[in-house]
Short mmCIF file of C-alpha atoms and ligand atoms in Angstrom, two decimals:
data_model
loop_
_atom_site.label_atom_id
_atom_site.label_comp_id
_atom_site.label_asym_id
_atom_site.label_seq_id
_atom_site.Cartn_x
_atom_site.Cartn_y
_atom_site.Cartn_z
CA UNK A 1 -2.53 -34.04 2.82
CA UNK A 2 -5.25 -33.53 4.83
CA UNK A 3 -8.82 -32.46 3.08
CA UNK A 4 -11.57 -30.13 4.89
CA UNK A 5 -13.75 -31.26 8.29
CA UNK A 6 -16.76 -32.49 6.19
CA UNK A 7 -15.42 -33.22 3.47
CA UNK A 8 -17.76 -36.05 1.61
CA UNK A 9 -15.89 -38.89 0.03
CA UNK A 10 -17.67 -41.42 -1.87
CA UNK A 11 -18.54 -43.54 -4.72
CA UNK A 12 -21.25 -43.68 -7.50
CA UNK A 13 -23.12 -45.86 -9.47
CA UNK A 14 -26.46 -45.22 -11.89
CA UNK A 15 -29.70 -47.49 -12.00
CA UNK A 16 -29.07 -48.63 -15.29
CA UNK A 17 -25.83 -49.95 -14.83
CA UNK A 18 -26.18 -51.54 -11.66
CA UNK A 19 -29.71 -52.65 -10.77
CA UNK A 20 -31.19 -55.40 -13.54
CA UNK A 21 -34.27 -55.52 -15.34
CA UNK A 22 -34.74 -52.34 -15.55
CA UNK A 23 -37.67 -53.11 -18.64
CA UNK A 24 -39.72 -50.21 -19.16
CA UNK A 25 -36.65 -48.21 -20.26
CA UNK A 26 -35.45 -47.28 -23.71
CA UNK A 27 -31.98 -48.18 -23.15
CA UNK A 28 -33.43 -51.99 -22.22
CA UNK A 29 -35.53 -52.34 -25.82
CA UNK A 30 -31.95 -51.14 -27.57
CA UNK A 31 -30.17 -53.61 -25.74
CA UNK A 32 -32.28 -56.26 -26.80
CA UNK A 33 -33.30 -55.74 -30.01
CA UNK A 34 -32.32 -57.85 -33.05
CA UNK A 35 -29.99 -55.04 -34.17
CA UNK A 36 -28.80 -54.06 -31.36
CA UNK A 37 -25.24 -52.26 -31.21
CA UNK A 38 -24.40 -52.70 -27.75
CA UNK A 39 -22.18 -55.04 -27.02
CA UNK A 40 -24.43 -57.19 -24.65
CA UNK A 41 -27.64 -56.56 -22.50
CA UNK A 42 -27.32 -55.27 -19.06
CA UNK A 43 -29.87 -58.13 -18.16
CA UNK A 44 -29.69 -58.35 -13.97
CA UNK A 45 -26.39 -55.99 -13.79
CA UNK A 46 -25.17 -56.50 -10.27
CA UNK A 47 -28.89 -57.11 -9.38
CA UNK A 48 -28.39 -54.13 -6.71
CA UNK A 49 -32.01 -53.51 -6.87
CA UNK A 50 -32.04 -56.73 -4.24
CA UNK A 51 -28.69 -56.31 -2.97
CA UNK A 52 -27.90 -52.61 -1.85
CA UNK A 53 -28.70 -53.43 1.50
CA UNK A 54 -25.68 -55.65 1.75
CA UNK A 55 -23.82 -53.01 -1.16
CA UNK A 56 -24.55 -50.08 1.39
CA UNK A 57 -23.04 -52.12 4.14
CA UNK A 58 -19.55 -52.66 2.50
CA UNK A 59 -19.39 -49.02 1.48
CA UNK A 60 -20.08 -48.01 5.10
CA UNK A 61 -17.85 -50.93 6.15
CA UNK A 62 -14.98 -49.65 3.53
CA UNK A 63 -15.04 -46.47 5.23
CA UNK A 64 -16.89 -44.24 2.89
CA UNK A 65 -19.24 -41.70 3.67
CA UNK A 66 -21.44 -41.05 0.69
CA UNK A 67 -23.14 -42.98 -1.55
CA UNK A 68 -24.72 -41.21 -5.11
CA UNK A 69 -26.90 -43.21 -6.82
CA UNK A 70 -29.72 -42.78 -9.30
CA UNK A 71 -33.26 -43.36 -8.69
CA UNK A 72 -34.79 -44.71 -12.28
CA UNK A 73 -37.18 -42.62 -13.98
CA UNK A 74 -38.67 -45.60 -16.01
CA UNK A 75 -39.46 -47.34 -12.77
CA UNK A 76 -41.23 -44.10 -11.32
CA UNK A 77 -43.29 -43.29 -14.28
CA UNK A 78 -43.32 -46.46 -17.04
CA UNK A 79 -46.67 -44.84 -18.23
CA UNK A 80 -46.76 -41.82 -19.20
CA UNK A 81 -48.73 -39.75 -16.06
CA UNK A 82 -48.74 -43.48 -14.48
CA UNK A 83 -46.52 -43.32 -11.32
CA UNK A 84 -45.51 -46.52 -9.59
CA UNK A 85 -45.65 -46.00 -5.71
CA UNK A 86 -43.64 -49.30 -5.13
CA UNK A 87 -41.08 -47.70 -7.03
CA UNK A 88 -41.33 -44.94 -5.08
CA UNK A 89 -41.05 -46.56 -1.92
CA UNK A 90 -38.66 -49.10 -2.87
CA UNK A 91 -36.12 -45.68 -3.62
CA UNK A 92 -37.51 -44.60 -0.32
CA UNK A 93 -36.29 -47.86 1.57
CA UNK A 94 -32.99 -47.43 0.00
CA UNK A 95 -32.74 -43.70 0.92
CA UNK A 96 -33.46 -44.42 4.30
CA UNK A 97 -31.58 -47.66 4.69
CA UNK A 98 -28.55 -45.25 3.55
CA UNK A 99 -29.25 -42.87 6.45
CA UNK A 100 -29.56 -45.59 8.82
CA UNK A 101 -25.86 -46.66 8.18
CA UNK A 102 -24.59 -42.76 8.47
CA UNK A 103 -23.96 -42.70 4.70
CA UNK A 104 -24.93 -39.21 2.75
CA UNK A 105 -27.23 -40.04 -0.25
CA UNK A 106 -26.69 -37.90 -3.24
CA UNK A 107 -29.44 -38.83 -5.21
CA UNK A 108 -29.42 -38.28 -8.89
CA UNK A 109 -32.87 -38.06 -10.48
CA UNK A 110 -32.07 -38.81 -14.42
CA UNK A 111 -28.90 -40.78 -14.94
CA UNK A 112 -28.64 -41.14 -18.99
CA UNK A 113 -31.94 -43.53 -19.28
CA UNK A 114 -35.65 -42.69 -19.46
CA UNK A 115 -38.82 -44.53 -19.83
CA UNK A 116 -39.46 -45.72 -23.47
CA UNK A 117 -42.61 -43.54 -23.90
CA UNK A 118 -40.80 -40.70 -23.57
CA UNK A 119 -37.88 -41.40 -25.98
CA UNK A 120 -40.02 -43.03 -28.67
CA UNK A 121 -41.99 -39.13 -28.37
CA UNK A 122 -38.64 -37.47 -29.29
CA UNK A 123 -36.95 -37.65 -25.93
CA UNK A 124 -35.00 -34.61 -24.74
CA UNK A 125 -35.29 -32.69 -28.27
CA UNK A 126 -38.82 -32.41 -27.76
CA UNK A 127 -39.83 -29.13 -25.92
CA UNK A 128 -42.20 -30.88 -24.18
CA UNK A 129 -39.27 -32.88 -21.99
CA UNK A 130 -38.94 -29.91 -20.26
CA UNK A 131 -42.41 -30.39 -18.06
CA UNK A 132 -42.35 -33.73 -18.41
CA UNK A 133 -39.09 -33.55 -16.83
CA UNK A 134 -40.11 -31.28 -13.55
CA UNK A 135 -43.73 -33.09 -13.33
CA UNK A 136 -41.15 -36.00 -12.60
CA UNK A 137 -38.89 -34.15 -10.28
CA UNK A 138 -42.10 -32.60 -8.45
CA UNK A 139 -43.69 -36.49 -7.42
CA UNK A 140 -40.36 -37.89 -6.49
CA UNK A 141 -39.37 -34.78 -4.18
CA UNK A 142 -43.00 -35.32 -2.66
CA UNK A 143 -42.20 -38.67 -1.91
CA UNK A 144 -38.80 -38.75 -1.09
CA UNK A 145 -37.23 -35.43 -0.23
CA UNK A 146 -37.23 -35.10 3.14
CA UNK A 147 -34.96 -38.17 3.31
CA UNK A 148 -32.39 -36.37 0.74
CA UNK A 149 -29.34 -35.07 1.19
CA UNK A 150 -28.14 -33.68 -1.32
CA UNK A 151 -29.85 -34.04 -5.28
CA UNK A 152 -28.60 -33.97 -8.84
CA UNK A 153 -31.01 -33.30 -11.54
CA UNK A 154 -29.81 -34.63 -14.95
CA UNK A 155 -26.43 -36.59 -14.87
CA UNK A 156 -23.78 -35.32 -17.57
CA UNK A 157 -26.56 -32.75 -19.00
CA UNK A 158 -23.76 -31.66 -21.62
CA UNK A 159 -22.79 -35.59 -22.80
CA UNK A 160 -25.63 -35.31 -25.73
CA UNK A 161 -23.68 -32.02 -27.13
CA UNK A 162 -20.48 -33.30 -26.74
CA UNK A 163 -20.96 -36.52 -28.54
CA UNK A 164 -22.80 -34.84 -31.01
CA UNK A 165 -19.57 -32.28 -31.25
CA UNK A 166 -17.11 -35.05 -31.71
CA UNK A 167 -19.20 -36.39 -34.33
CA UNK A 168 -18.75 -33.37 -35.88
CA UNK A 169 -15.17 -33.09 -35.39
CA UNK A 170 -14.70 -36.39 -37.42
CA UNK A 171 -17.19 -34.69 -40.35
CA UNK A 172 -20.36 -36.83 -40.01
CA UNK A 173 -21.65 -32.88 -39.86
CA UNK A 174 -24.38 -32.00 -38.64
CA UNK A 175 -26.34 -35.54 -37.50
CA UNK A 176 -26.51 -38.79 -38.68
CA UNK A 177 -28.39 -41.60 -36.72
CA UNK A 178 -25.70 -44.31 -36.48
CA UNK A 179 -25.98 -47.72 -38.14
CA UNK A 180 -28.84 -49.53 -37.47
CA UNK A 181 -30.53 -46.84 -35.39
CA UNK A 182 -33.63 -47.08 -37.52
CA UNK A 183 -34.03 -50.75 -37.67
CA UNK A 184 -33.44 -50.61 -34.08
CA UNK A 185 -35.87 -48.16 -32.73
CA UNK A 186 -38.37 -49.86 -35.79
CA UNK A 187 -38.58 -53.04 -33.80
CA UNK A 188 -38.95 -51.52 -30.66
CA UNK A 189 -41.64 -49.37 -32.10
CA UNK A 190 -42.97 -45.87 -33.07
CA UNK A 191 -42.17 -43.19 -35.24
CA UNK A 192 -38.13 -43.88 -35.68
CA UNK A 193 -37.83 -40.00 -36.80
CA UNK A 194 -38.94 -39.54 -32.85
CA UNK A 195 -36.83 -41.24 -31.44
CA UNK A 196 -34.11 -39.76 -29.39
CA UNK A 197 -31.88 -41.63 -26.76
CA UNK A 198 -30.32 -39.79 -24.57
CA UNK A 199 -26.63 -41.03 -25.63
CA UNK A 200 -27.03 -41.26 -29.56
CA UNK A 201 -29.43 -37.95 -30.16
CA UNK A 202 -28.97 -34.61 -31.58
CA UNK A 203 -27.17 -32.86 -29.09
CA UNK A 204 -27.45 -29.44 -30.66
CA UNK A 205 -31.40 -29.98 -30.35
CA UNK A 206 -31.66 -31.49 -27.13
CA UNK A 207 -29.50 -28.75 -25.63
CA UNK A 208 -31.60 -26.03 -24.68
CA UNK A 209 -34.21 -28.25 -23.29
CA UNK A 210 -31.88 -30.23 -21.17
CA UNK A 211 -30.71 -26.47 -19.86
CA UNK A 212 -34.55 -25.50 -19.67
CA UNK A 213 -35.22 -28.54 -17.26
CA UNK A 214 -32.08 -28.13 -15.13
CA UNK A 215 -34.32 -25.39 -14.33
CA UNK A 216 -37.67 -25.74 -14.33
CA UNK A 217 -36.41 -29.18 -12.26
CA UNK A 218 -34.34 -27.35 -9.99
CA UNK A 219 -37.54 -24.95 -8.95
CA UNK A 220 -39.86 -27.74 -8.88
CA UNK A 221 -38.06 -29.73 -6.35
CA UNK A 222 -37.44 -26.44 -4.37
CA UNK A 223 -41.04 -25.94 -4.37
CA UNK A 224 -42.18 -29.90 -3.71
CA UNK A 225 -40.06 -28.81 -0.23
CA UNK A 226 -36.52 -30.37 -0.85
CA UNK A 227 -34.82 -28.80 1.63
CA UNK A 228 -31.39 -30.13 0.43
CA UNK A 229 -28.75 -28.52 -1.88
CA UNK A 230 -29.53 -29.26 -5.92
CA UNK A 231 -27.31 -29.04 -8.53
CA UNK A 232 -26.60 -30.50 -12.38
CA UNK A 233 -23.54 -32.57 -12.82
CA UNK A 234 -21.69 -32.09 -15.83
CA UNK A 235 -18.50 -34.16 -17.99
CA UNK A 236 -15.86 -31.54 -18.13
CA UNK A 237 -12.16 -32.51 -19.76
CA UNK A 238 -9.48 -30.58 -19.02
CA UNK A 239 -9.17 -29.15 -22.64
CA UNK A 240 -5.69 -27.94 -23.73
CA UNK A 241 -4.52 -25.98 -26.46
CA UNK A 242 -1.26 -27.39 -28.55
CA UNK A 243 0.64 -24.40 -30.44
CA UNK A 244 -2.36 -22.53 -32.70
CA UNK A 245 -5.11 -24.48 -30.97
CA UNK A 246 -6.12 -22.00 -29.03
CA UNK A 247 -9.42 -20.74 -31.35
CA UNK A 248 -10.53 -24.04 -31.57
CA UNK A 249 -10.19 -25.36 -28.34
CA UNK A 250 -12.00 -21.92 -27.21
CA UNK A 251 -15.05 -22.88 -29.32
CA UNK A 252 -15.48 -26.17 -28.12
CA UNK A 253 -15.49 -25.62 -24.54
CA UNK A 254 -17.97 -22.83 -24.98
CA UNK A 255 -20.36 -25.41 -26.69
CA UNK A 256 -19.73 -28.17 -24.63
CA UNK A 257 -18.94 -26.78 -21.28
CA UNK A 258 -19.17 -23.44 -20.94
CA UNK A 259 -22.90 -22.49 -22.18
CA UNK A 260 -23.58 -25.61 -19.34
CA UNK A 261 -21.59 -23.91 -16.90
CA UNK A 262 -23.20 -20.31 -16.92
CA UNK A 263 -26.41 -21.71 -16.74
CA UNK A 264 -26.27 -23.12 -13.61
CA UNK A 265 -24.87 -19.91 -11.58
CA UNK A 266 -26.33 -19.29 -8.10
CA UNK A 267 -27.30 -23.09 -8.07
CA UNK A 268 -26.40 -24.91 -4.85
CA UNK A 269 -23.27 -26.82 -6.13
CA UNK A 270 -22.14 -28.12 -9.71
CA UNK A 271 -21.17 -31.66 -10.29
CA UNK A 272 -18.00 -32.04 -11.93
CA UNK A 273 -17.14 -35.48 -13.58
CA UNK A 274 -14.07 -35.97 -15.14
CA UNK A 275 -11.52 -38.87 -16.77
CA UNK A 276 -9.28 -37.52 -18.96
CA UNK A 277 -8.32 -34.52 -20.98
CA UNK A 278 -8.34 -33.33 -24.81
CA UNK A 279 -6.20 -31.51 -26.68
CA UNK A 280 -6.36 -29.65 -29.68
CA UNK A 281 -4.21 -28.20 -32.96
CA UNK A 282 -5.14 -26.05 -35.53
CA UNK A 283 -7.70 -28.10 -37.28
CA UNK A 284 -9.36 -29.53 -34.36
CA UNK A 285 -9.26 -32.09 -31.40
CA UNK A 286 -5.95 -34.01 -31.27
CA UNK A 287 -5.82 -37.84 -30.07
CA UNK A 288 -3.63 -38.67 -26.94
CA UNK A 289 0.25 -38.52 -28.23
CA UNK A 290 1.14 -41.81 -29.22
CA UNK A 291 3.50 -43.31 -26.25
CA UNK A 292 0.50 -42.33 -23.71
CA UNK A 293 -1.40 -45.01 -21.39
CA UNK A 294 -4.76 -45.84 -22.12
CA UNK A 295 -7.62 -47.03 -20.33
CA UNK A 296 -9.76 -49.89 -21.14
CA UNK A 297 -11.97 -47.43 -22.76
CA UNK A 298 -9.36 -45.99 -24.67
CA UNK A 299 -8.85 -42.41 -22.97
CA UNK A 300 -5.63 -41.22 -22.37
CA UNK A 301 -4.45 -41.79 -18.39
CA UNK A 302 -4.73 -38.41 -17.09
CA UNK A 303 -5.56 -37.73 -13.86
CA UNK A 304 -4.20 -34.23 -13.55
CA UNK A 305 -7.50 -33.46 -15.43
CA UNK A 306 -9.47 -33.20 -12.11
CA UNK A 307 -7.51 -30.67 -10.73
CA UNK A 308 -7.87 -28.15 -14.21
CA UNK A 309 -11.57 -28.90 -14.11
CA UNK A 310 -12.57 -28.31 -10.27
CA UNK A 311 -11.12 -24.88 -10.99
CA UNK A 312 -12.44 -24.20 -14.34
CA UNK A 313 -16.41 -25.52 -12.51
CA UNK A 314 -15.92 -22.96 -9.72
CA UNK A 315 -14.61 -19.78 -11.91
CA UNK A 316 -17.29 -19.98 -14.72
CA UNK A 317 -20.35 -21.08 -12.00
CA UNK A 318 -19.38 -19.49 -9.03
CA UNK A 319 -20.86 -22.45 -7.29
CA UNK A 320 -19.66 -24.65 -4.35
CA UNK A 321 -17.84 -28.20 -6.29
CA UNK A 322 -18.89 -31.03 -5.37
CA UNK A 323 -16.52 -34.17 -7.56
CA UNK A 324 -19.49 -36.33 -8.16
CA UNK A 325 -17.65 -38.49 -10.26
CA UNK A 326 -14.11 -39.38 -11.38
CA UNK A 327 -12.50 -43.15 -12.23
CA UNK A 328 -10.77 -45.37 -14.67
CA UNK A 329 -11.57 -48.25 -16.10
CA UNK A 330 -8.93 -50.44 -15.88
CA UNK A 331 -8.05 -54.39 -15.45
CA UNK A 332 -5.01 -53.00 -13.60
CA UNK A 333 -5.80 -52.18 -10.29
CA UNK A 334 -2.70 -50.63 -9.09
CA UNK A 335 -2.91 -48.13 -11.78
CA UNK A 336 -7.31 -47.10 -10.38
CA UNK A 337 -4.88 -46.68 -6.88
CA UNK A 338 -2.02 -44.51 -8.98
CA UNK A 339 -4.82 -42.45 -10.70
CA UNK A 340 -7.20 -41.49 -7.67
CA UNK A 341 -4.28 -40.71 -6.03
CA UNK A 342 -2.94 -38.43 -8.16
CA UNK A 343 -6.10 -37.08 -9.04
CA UNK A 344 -6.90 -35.94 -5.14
CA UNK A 345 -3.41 -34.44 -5.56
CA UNK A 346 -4.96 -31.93 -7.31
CA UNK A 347 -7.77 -31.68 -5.25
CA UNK A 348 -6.52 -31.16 -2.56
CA UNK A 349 -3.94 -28.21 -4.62
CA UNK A 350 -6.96 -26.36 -5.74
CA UNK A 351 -8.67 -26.50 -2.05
CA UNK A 352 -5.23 -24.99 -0.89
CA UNK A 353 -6.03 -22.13 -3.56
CA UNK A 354 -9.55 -21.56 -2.05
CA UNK A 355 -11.79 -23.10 -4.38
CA UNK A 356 -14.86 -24.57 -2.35
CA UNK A 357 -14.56 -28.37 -3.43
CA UNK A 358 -17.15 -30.48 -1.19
CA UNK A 359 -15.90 -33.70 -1.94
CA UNK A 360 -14.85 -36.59 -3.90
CA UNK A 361 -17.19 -39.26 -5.02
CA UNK A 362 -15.21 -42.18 -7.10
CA UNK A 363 -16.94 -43.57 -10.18
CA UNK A 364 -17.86 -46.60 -9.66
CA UNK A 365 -18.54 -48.89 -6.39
CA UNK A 366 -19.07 -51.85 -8.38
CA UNK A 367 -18.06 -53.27 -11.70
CA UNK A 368 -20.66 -52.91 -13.81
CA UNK A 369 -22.79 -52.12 -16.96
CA UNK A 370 -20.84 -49.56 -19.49
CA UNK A 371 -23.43 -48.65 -21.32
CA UNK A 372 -22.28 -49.54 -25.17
CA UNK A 373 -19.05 -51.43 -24.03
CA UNK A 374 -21.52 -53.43 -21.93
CA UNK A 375 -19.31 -55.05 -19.22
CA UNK A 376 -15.39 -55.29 -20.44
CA UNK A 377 -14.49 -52.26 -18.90
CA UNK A 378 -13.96 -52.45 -15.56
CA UNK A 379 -14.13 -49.27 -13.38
CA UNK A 380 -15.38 -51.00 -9.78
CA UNK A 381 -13.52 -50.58 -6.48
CA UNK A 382 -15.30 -53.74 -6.09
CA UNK A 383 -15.34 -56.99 -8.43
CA UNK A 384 -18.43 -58.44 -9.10
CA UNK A 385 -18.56 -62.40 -10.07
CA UNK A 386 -21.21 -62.31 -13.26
CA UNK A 387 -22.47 -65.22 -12.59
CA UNK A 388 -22.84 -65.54 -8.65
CA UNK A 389 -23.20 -61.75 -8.54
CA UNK A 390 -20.49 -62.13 -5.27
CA UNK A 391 -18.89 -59.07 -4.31
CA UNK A 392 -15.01 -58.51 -3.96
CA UNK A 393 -13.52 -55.37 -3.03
CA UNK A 394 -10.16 -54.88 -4.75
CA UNK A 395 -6.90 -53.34 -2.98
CA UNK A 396 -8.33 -49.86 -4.34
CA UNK A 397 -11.23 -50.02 -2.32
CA UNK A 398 -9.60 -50.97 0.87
CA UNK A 399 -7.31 -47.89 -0.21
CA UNK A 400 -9.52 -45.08 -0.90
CA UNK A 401 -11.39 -46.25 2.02
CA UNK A 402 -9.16 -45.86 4.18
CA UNK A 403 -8.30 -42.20 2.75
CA UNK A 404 -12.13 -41.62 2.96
CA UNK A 405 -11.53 -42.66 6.58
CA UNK A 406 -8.31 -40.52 7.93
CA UNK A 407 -9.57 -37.65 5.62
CA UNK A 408 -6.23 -37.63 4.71
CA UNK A 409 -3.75 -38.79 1.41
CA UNK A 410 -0.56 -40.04 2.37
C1 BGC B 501 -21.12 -41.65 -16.73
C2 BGC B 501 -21.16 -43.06 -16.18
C3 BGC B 501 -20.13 -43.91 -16.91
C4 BGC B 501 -18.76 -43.30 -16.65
C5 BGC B 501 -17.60 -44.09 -17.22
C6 BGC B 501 -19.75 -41.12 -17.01
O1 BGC B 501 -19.79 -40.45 -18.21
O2 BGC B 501 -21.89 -40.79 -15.92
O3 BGC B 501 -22.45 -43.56 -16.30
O4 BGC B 501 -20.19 -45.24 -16.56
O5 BGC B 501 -18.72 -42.01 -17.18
O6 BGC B 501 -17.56 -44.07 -18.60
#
């Protein structure tokens, strides 16, 4: 199966999860607090803040073509109007150290964390995230865009709202902080009714504002002089209806995906990221039927969910696809090889139907930091020792690599 002449294929990671120390964030006070409900500290991840230029080297030297990554707002602005120019220019090294090896950057701008000030100040349901937001977008576009290639604004800018609509779903209507969310943001300080991480906040309240600075980010980068296409990326399922679940399974994907998806028409591309799918009955979302696989972090194994997404992306946007992130976490790596594979199946199906599909970036490069799980689950093409912080690509890497490299699935 051979994919399209310039067709990207890649792998992601996100600041957070891969980079270390990253201290002036809210997700690093959570962490570390005395009532903290993640399952460990991300501490120095896979310290890639020192190492990408030998973690851009094996991606180049794996075959790959594209790297996305996500430059760290808490870095670029850990004061509120303060912004750090050795941030700035470390991102800028990368960036360029990227287009010295021939590798595409796709540079996300707001990967899931933010700087503490502005999630102890009500975060994303504020209305005042929404210039906060582009002033951020405008200052790293000024000092980074002409090395860009291609730019995501907010990463997964429908996760709050679906979280929030499972949470829902299992009647703990309409928000409840979970356990030891006050304690937690009380001994990190300020007002705990303000605050408002990105992954645990009211979705249905953060929603219009993360829309409203898709937008107001999107012109403000356009305007700093980012010449490169811009786009959102978004977690999409591939939502199925059992017998009768039609009604419900309509409603959901108009809150969760659909309102997402309209909003970005006429942008340059939408990001699609996608692991698994979800059905539904009568009453509501179903859980996977009982003989199927699971991954480590307990989704059904269902790859075929790519192929249902790329198409629903492209018919509700009418933009050009780009797959900016897609992966399993999994102990087994035979089953990563098993599940990309069968997931570019349906890639490459829907490109045979026409649909404008740019190209494949696999989630993740490394093993590293899952957020809440902290670092069980293991989605890495590449092994990371957590205590010498050595790199080992597994047999997946060498794999997709080498699919990257022929441009072709055998
Ligand atoms: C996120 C990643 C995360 C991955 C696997 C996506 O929702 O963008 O940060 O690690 O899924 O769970």
């Amino acid at each position: 199966m051979q994919f399209p002449e310039n067709f990207l294929w890649g792998t992601a990671t996100a600041a957070h999860q891969v980079e270390g120390g990253n201290a002036s964030s809210d997700l690093w006070l959570m962490e570390n607090a005395p009532a903290s409900f993640f399952a460990e500290p991300s501490g120095d991840a896979c310290d890639h803040y020192h190492l990408y230029p030998q973690d851009l080297a094996l991606l180049k030297g794996l075959g790959f073509g594209a790297y996305r990554f996500s430059v760290e707002w808490a870095r670029i602005e850990p004061e509120e109007g303060f912004f750090s120019r050795a941030s700035l220019d470390h991102y800028r090294r990368m960036i360029a150290a990227s287009r010295a090896l021939g590798i595409v950057p796709i540079v996300t701008l707001h990967h899931f964390t933010a700087p503490l000030w502005f999630t102890r100040d009500g975060g994303w349901t504020e209305p005042k995230a929404v210039d906060r937001f582009a002033r951020y977008c405008e200052v790293a576009a000024r000092a980074l865009g002409d090395l860009m290639l291609f730019a995501c604004t907010i990463n997964e800018a429908n996760i709050p709202m679906m979280i929030t609509a499972q949470r829902e779903a299992d009647n703990r209507a309409p928000w409840e902080p979970p356990k030891r969310f006050k304690e937690i943001a009380r001994s990190c300080g300020g007002e705990t009714r303000r605050w408002a991480p990105y992954l645990i906040c009211d979705g249905r309240a953060a929603t219009p504002h993360l829309i409203a600075a898709h937008r107001k980010g999107y012109e403000a980068l356009k305007s700093a002089g980012l010449a490169c296409p811009i786009g959102i990326t978004l977690a999409l399922l591939d939502m199925q209806a059992e017998e009768g679940g039609e009604a419900m399974r309509d409603l959901a994907e108009q809150l969760i995906e659909g309102q997402f998806l309209e909003s970005v028409r006429g942008d340059d591309f939408v990001g699609v990221q996608t692991y698994t799918r979800m059905r539904f009955g009568p009453q509501g979302p179903l859980p996977p039927p009982a003989a199927a696989e699971r991954t480590q972090m307990g989704y059904e194994f269902y790859p075929q969910a790519l192929e249902a997404t790329v198409r629903k992306a492209a018919r509700i946007s009418g933009c050009p696809v780009l797959v900016t992130e897609n992966g399993i976490g999994t102990a087994d790596d035979t089953h990563r090889i098993a599940y990309a594979r069968r997931a570019l199946e349906g890639v490459h199906a829907a490109i045979a139907d026409g649909i404008d599909i740019r190209g494949y970036v696999h989630w993740s490069l490394l093993d590293n930091y899952e957020w809440l799980e902290g670092y069980r689950p293991k989605f890495g093409l590449v092994a990371v020792d957590r205590a010498t912080q050595a790199r080992r690509p597994k047999p997946s890497a060498y794999w997709l690599g080498a699919v990257a490299q022929n441009n072709t699935l055998e």
